[in-house]
Amino acid sequence: MTTGLVSNIQKCCVHDGPGLRTVVFLMGCPLSCKWCQNPENLAAKPIVLYDEEKCVSCGRCVPHCPHECGSLTQTGVQFDRSGCASCGACVDYCFTEAKTLCGKRMTVDEVYQAVMRDQVFYRTSGGGVTLSGGEPTLHAEFCIALFRKLKESGIHTAMETCGYCMPHTMLRIAEHTDLFLLDFKADTESVHEKWTGQSNQLIKENMRMLHDMGKQIIIRIPLIPGVNDGAEFEHMMRFLKQMKYLKKVHILPFHQIGSSKYTLSATPYELHDMPECDADYAAQHGEIAEKYGFEVNIGGWDA
């Protein structure tokens, strides 16, 4: 059966497409954006999240790890991730939820049944289901099968994507997708490579392809001070302006809210000292985008 690696199914969301939506988060991403707000979803495998502040050092988890990754010392429970297989055995014995397992293989039918419990909200609000991540296109067969099933039930489908996949994969997904929320992080290839680890050429190619197909696209720009603001932002606007049917740009100001997730997943984080993007600075860039003829929303969803 076709499966996807799901980290979370979040209900009643209002920033991930029109109306009330359920967002299905899938794990794994081909990019490594230094500002990623969901670092627990970067790897395409389950991961044990560990919150030391919740740990009461009871040691109940230690003897149940088959790989002996835990030990109880005078300073508390020590968690050695080097041998962790993310089996979740320790999680079952953590009554404070200091340890939780992120990532579960789910079939298309399992996810479909979970999201359809809220179909009345989709129909009354003009909402639907959004696939996010990580990067959902890594689970192309799962996405296609789920969206096909949802479309047969009359449910609106949206995908939040970085756009980094082979065009033929994006083409197959597009057949069943009503709306693409497509991230655009930098126009200059060297800037994109430095901050995301990959070239942006595939992303641009897919953006043009989806545009030429007449797909509904909203461009989302995470505005990162010192990375894609100022002159680089102008370059991005000039590139987007080449696509005459592209009308909407969402600007997502950089913040540090998700930085704690790096600690939970033991993921290195380089931007602790990066200043947050304040409202005035985001508004200035919104005005730039408007000068290029785009409808702009900052930090949210426009009905």
Short mmCIF file of C-alpha atoms in Angstrom, two decimals:
data_model
loop_
_atom_site.label_atom_id
_atom_site.label_comp_id
_atom_site.label_asym_id
_atom_site.label_seq_id
_atom_site.Cartn_x
_atom_site.Cartn_y
_atom_site.Cartn_z
CA MET A 1 0.00 0.00 0.00
CA THR A 2 1.10 3.57 -0.70
CA THR A 3 2.28 5.27 2.47
CA GLY A 4 3.66 8.60 3.60
CA LEU A 5 5.81 9.43 6.60
CA VAL A 6 3.55 11.76 8.59
CA SER A 7 4.84 13.89 11.45
CA ASN A 8 1.59 15.65 12.33
CA ILE A 9 -2.00 16.19 11.23
CA GLN A 10 -3.02 19.66 12.34
CA LYS A 11 -6.67 20.68 12.24
CA CYS A 12 -8.50 24.02 11.99
CA CYS A 13 -5.62 25.87 10.31
CA VAL A 14 -6.23 29.26 8.71
CA HIS A 15 -2.82 30.22 7.25
CA ASP A 16 -2.29 27.35 4.80
CA GLY A 17 -4.89 28.00 2.14
CA PRO A 18 -8.47 29.34 1.96
CA GLY A 19 -11.02 28.55 4.66
CA LEU A 20 -10.58 26.13 7.54
CA ARG A 21 -8.03 23.47 6.65
CA THR A 22 -6.35 20.35 7.88
CA VAL A 23 -2.61 20.33 7.25
CA VAL A 24 -0.78 17.03 6.86
CA PHE A 25 2.95 17.40 7.55
CA LEU A 26 5.24 14.95 5.75
CA MET A 27 8.86 14.27 6.70
CA GLY A 28 11.98 14.74 4.61
CA CYS A 29 13.27 17.74 2.64
CA PRO A 30 15.87 18.12 -0.14
CA LEU A 31 16.76 21.63 1.09
CA SER A 32 18.49 22.57 4.33
CA CYS A 33 17.30 26.14 4.85
CA LYS A 34 19.15 27.62 7.79
CA TRP A 35 15.95 29.28 9.06
CA CYS A 36 13.69 26.20 8.74
CA GLN A 37 10.78 26.38 11.18
CA ASN A 38 10.21 22.61 11.17
CA PRO A 39 13.67 21.05 11.63
CA GLU A 40 12.10 17.87 13.03
CA ASN A 41 10.77 17.24 9.50
CA LEU A 42 14.07 17.60 7.65
CA ALA A 43 15.08 13.93 7.77
CA ALA A 44 12.98 11.36 5.92
CA LYS A 45 12.77 9.11 8.96
CA PRO A 46 11.14 9.14 12.41
CA ILE A 47 12.99 10.98 15.15
CA VAL A 48 12.77 10.98 18.95
CA LEU A 49 12.27 14.50 20.28
CA TYR A 50 13.71 15.08 23.76
CA ASP A 51 12.66 17.97 25.99
CA GLU A 52 15.09 18.06 28.91
CA GLU A 53 12.93 20.58 30.77
CA LYS A 54 10.11 18.04 31.01
CA CYS A 55 12.39 15.22 32.12
CA VAL A 56 12.17 14.42 35.86
CA SER A 57 15.09 11.96 35.71
CA CYS A 58 12.97 9.01 36.79
CA GLY A 59 14.99 6.69 34.54
CA ARG A 60 11.98 4.58 33.49
CA CYS A 61 12.97 4.91 29.82
CA VAL A 62 16.57 3.74 30.26
CA PRO A 63 16.19 -0.06 30.55
CA HIS A 64 13.68 -0.22 27.70
CA CYS A 65 15.96 1.08 24.95
CA PRO A 66 17.15 -1.94 22.90
CA HIS A 67 20.17 0.05 21.71
CA GLU A 68 21.22 1.31 25.17
CA CYS A 69 21.03 4.97 24.15
CA GLY A 70 19.98 6.16 27.61
CA SER A 71 21.75 6.26 30.93
CA LEU A 72 20.85 7.66 34.35
CA THR A 73 23.60 9.77 35.90
CA GLN A 74 23.85 12.14 38.85
CA THR A 75 22.91 15.01 36.51
CA GLY A 76 19.88 13.23 35.08
CA VAL A 77 19.03 11.10 32.05
CA GLN A 78 21.63 11.24 29.27
CA PHE A 79 20.39 10.53 25.74
CA ASP A 80 23.03 9.35 23.25
CA ARG A 81 21.46 9.75 19.82
CA SER A 82 24.38 8.16 17.95
CA GLY A 83 22.87 4.69 18.25
CA CYS A 84 19.19 5.71 18.26
CA ALA A 85 17.05 3.82 15.75
CA SER A 86 13.94 5.90 16.52
CA CYS A 87 12.04 2.77 17.47
CA GLY A 88 10.09 4.68 20.12
CA ALA A 89 10.50 2.03 22.83
CA CYS A 90 11.69 4.64 25.34
CA VAL A 91 8.79 6.94 24.48
CA ASP A 92 6.25 4.41 25.72
CA TYR A 93 7.69 4.63 29.23
CA CYS A 94 8.04 8.42 29.49
CA PHE A 95 5.00 9.57 31.48
CA THR A 96 6.01 13.27 31.40
CA GLU A 97 6.25 13.23 27.58
CA ALA A 98 9.81 14.49 27.72
CA LYS A 99 10.40 12.02 24.89
CA THR A 100 8.02 11.88 21.94
CA LEU A 101 8.29 10.09 18.61
CA CYS A 102 7.90 12.29 15.55
CA GLY A 103 7.03 10.38 12.39
CA LYS A 104 4.62 7.58 11.57
CA ARG A 105 4.05 5.60 8.41
CA MET A 106 0.42 6.04 7.37
CA THR A 107 -1.49 4.71 4.39
CA VAL A 108 -3.50 6.91 2.06
CA ASP A 109 -6.73 5.50 3.50
CA GLU A 110 -5.63 6.20 7.08
CA VAL A 111 -4.85 9.84 6.33
CA TYR A 112 -7.98 10.22 4.21
CA GLN A 113 -10.17 8.95 7.03
CA ALA A 114 -8.43 11.27 9.50
CA VAL A 115 -8.85 14.44 7.43
CA MET A 116 -12.40 13.68 6.29
CA ARG A 117 -13.65 13.82 9.87
CA ASP A 118 -13.68 17.59 9.39
CA GLN A 119 -15.24 17.69 5.94
CA VAL A 120 -18.22 19.71 7.21
CA PHE A 121 -15.82 22.54 8.12
CA TYR A 122 -14.20 22.43 4.68
CA ARG A 123 -17.54 22.65 2.92
CA THR A 124 -18.97 25.48 5.06
CA SER A 125 -15.79 27.60 5.06
CA GLY A 126 -14.44 26.95 1.58
CA GLY A 127 -11.50 25.13 3.11
CA GLY A 128 -9.83 21.80 2.46
CA VAL A 129 -6.66 19.81 2.97
CA THR A 130 -3.08 21.07 2.62
CA LEU A 131 0.03 18.91 2.36
CA SER A 132 3.14 20.43 3.92
CA GLY A 133 6.43 19.30 5.37
CA GLY A 134 9.32 18.89 5.13
CA GLU A 135 8.75 18.66 1.41
CA PRO A 136 5.66 16.71 0.31
CA THR A 137 6.90 16.09 -3.24
CA LEU A 138 9.36 13.54 -1.79
CA HIS A 139 6.23 11.44 -1.18
CA ALA A 140 4.86 11.97 -4.69
CA GLU A 141 2.91 8.72 -5.01
CA PHE A 142 1.31 9.25 -1.61
CA CYS A 143 0.40 12.87 -2.46
CA ILE A 144 -1.11 11.93 -5.81
CA ALA A 145 -3.16 9.06 -4.37
CA LEU A 146 -4.44 11.14 -1.43
CA PHE A 147 -5.28 14.19 -3.53
CA ARG A 148 -7.02 12.05 -6.14
CA LYS A 149 -9.20 10.55 -3.40
CA LEU A 150 -9.94 13.97 -1.90
CA LYS A 151 -10.84 15.47 -5.29
CA GLU A 152 -13.26 12.60 -5.88
CA SER A 153 -14.93 13.66 -2.63
CA GLY A 154 -15.08 17.30 -3.69
CA ILE A 155 -12.42 18.53 -1.24
CA HIS A 156 -10.13 21.47 -2.12
CA THR A 157 -6.45 20.49 -2.21
CA ALA A 158 -3.38 22.64 -1.62
CA MET A 159 0.32 21.95 -1.35
CA GLU A 160 3.02 23.91 0.46
CA THR A 161 6.20 23.17 -1.44
CA CYS A 162 9.73 24.44 -1.93
CA GLY A 163 9.37 23.43 -5.58
CA TYR A 164 12.55 21.37 -5.60
CA CYS A 165 11.68 18.18 -7.48
CA MET A 166 11.87 16.84 -11.02
CA PRO A 167 9.40 18.61 -13.34
CA HIS A 168 7.71 15.37 -14.37
CA THR A 169 6.98 14.69 -10.70
CA MET A 170 5.52 18.16 -10.21
CA LEU A 171 3.47 17.73 -13.37
CA ARG A 172 1.83 14.56 -12.06
CA ILE A 173 1.08 16.15 -8.69
CA ALA A 174 -0.34 19.28 -10.33
CA GLU A 175 -3.09 17.27 -11.99
CA HIS A 176 -4.76 16.79 -8.59
CA THR A 177 -3.75 20.04 -6.83
CA ASP A 178 -5.99 23.12 -6.74
CA LEU A 179 -3.51 25.52 -5.16
CA PHE A 180 0.26 25.69 -4.82
CA LEU A 181 1.79 27.69 -1.97
CA LEU A 182 5.23 27.87 -3.52
CA ASP A 183 8.24 29.09 -1.55
CA PHE A 184 10.67 31.44 -3.28
CA LYS A 185 13.73 32.10 -1.15
CA ALA A 186 16.23 33.84 -3.41
CA ASP A 187 16.66 34.75 -7.07
CA THR A 188 20.47 34.74 -7.14
CA GLU A 189 21.61 31.13 -7.43
CA SER A 190 24.69 31.57 -5.23
CA VAL A 191 22.57 33.11 -2.45
CA HIS A 192 20.08 30.25 -2.68
CA GLU A 193 22.85 27.64 -2.57
CA LYS A 194 24.52 29.27 0.43
CA TRP A 195 21.38 29.42 2.57
CA THR A 196 19.45 26.33 1.43
CA GLY A 197 22.17 23.96 0.24
CA GLN A 198 20.73 23.63 -3.30
CA SER A 199 20.49 25.49 -6.58
CA ASN A 200 17.20 27.24 -7.36
CA GLN A 201 17.12 26.28 -11.05
CA LEU A 202 14.68 23.38 -10.61
CA ILE A 203 12.48 25.58 -8.45
CA LYS A 204 12.34 28.29 -11.10
CA GLU A 205 11.65 25.72 -13.81
CA ASN A 206 8.76 24.23 -11.86
CA MET A 207 7.40 27.69 -11.05
CA ARG A 208 7.32 28.61 -14.73
CA MET A 209 5.78 25.26 -15.66
CA LEU A 210 2.97 25.55 -13.11
CA HIS A 211 2.34 29.13 -14.20
CA ASP A 212 2.17 28.18 -17.89
CA MET A 213 -0.26 25.37 -17.00
CA GLY A 214 -2.59 27.95 -15.49
CA LYS A 215 -2.34 26.53 -11.97
CA GLN A 216 -3.29 28.75 -9.05
CA ILE A 217 -0.05 29.79 -7.34
CA ILE A 218 0.69 31.97 -4.35
CA ILE A 219 4.36 32.78 -3.88
CA ARG A 220 5.56 32.71 -0.29
CA ILE A 221 8.74 34.58 0.56
CA PRO A 222 10.35 34.01 3.97
CA LEU A 223 11.89 37.45 4.47
CA ILE A 224 15.29 36.95 6.10
CA PRO A 225 17.26 40.09 7.05
CA GLY A 226 20.65 40.13 5.35
CA VAL A 227 19.75 37.21 3.07
CA ASN A 228 16.93 38.02 0.66
CA ASP A 229 15.95 41.56 1.58
CA GLY A 230 16.93 44.81 -0.13
CA ALA A 231 18.50 44.36 -3.57
CA GLU A 232 17.95 40.59 -3.58
CA PHE A 233 14.25 41.12 -2.94
CA GLU A 234 14.13 43.43 -5.96
CA HIS A 235 15.78 40.70 -8.06
CA MET A 236 13.08 38.27 -6.88
CA MET A 237 10.30 40.67 -7.85
CA ARG A 238 11.76 41.17 -11.32
CA PHE A 239 11.91 37.43 -11.87
CA LEU A 240 8.33 36.90 -10.67
CA LYS A 241 7.05 39.77 -12.82
CA GLN A 242 7.97 37.77 -15.92
CA MET A 243 5.02 35.48 -15.17
CA LYS A 244 2.06 37.64 -16.12
CA TYR A 245 -0.64 35.54 -14.44
CA LEU A 246 1.15 35.48 -11.10
CA LYS A 247 -0.71 37.88 -8.83
CA LYS A 248 -0.24 37.07 -5.15
CA VAL A 249 2.82 37.21 -2.91
CA HIS A 250 2.85 36.32 0.78
CA ILE A 251 5.72 37.73 2.82
CA LEU A 252 6.60 35.67 5.90
CA PRO A 253 8.82 37.71 8.27
CA PHE A 254 11.64 35.74 9.88
CA HIS A 255 11.17 34.98 13.59
CA GLN A 256 12.84 32.85 16.24
CA ILE A 257 9.68 31.07 17.44
CA GLY A 258 10.71 27.72 15.98
CA SER A 259 14.28 27.79 17.31
CA SER A 260 13.39 25.62 20.32
CA LYS A 261 12.59 22.75 17.94
CA TYR A 262 16.27 22.55 17.07
CA THR A 263 17.04 21.68 20.67
CA LEU A 264 14.29 19.04 20.82
CA SER A 265 15.62 17.31 17.71
CA ALA A 266 19.33 17.97 18.42
CA THR A 267 19.61 19.76 15.07
CA PRO A 268 22.40 22.37 14.75
CA TYR A 269 21.03 25.92 14.50
CA GLU A 270 23.18 28.73 13.14
CA LEU A 271 20.81 31.70 13.35
CA HIS A 272 20.47 32.32 17.09
CA ASP A 273 21.86 35.81 16.59
CA MET A 274 19.87 36.58 13.46
CA PRO A 275 17.58 39.59 14.13
CA GLU A 276 13.88 39.01 13.66
CA CYS A 277 12.15 40.79 10.80
CA ASP A 278 9.90 43.43 12.35
CA ALA A 279 6.53 44.53 10.99
CA ASP A 280 7.77 47.83 9.57
CA TYR A 281 10.60 46.17 7.66
CA ALA A 282 8.21 43.56 6.23
CA ALA A 283 5.77 46.33 5.26
CA GLN A 284 8.53 48.16 3.39
CA HIS A 285 9.15 45.07 1.29
CA GLY A 286 5.42 44.63 0.84
CA GLU A 287 5.33 48.08 -0.73
CA ILE A 288 8.13 47.07 -3.08
CA ALA A 289 6.15 44.01 -4.18
CA GLU A 290 3.04 46.14 -4.70
CA LYS A 291 5.00 48.45 -6.99
CA TYR A 292 5.58 45.42 -9.20
CA GLY A 293 1.81 44.87 -9.32
CA PHE A 294 1.47 42.05 -6.80
CA GLU A 295 -1.27 41.63 -4.23
CA VAL A 296 0.62 41.33 -0.94
CA ASN A 297 -0.21 39.67 2.34
CA ILE A 298 2.21 39.78 5.25
CA GLY A 299 2.39 36.87 7.65
CA GLY A 300 -1.06 35.42 7.14
CA TRP A 301 -3.83 34.51 4.75
CA ASP A 302 -6.02 36.82 2.73
CA ALA A 303 -9.53 35.49 2.27
#
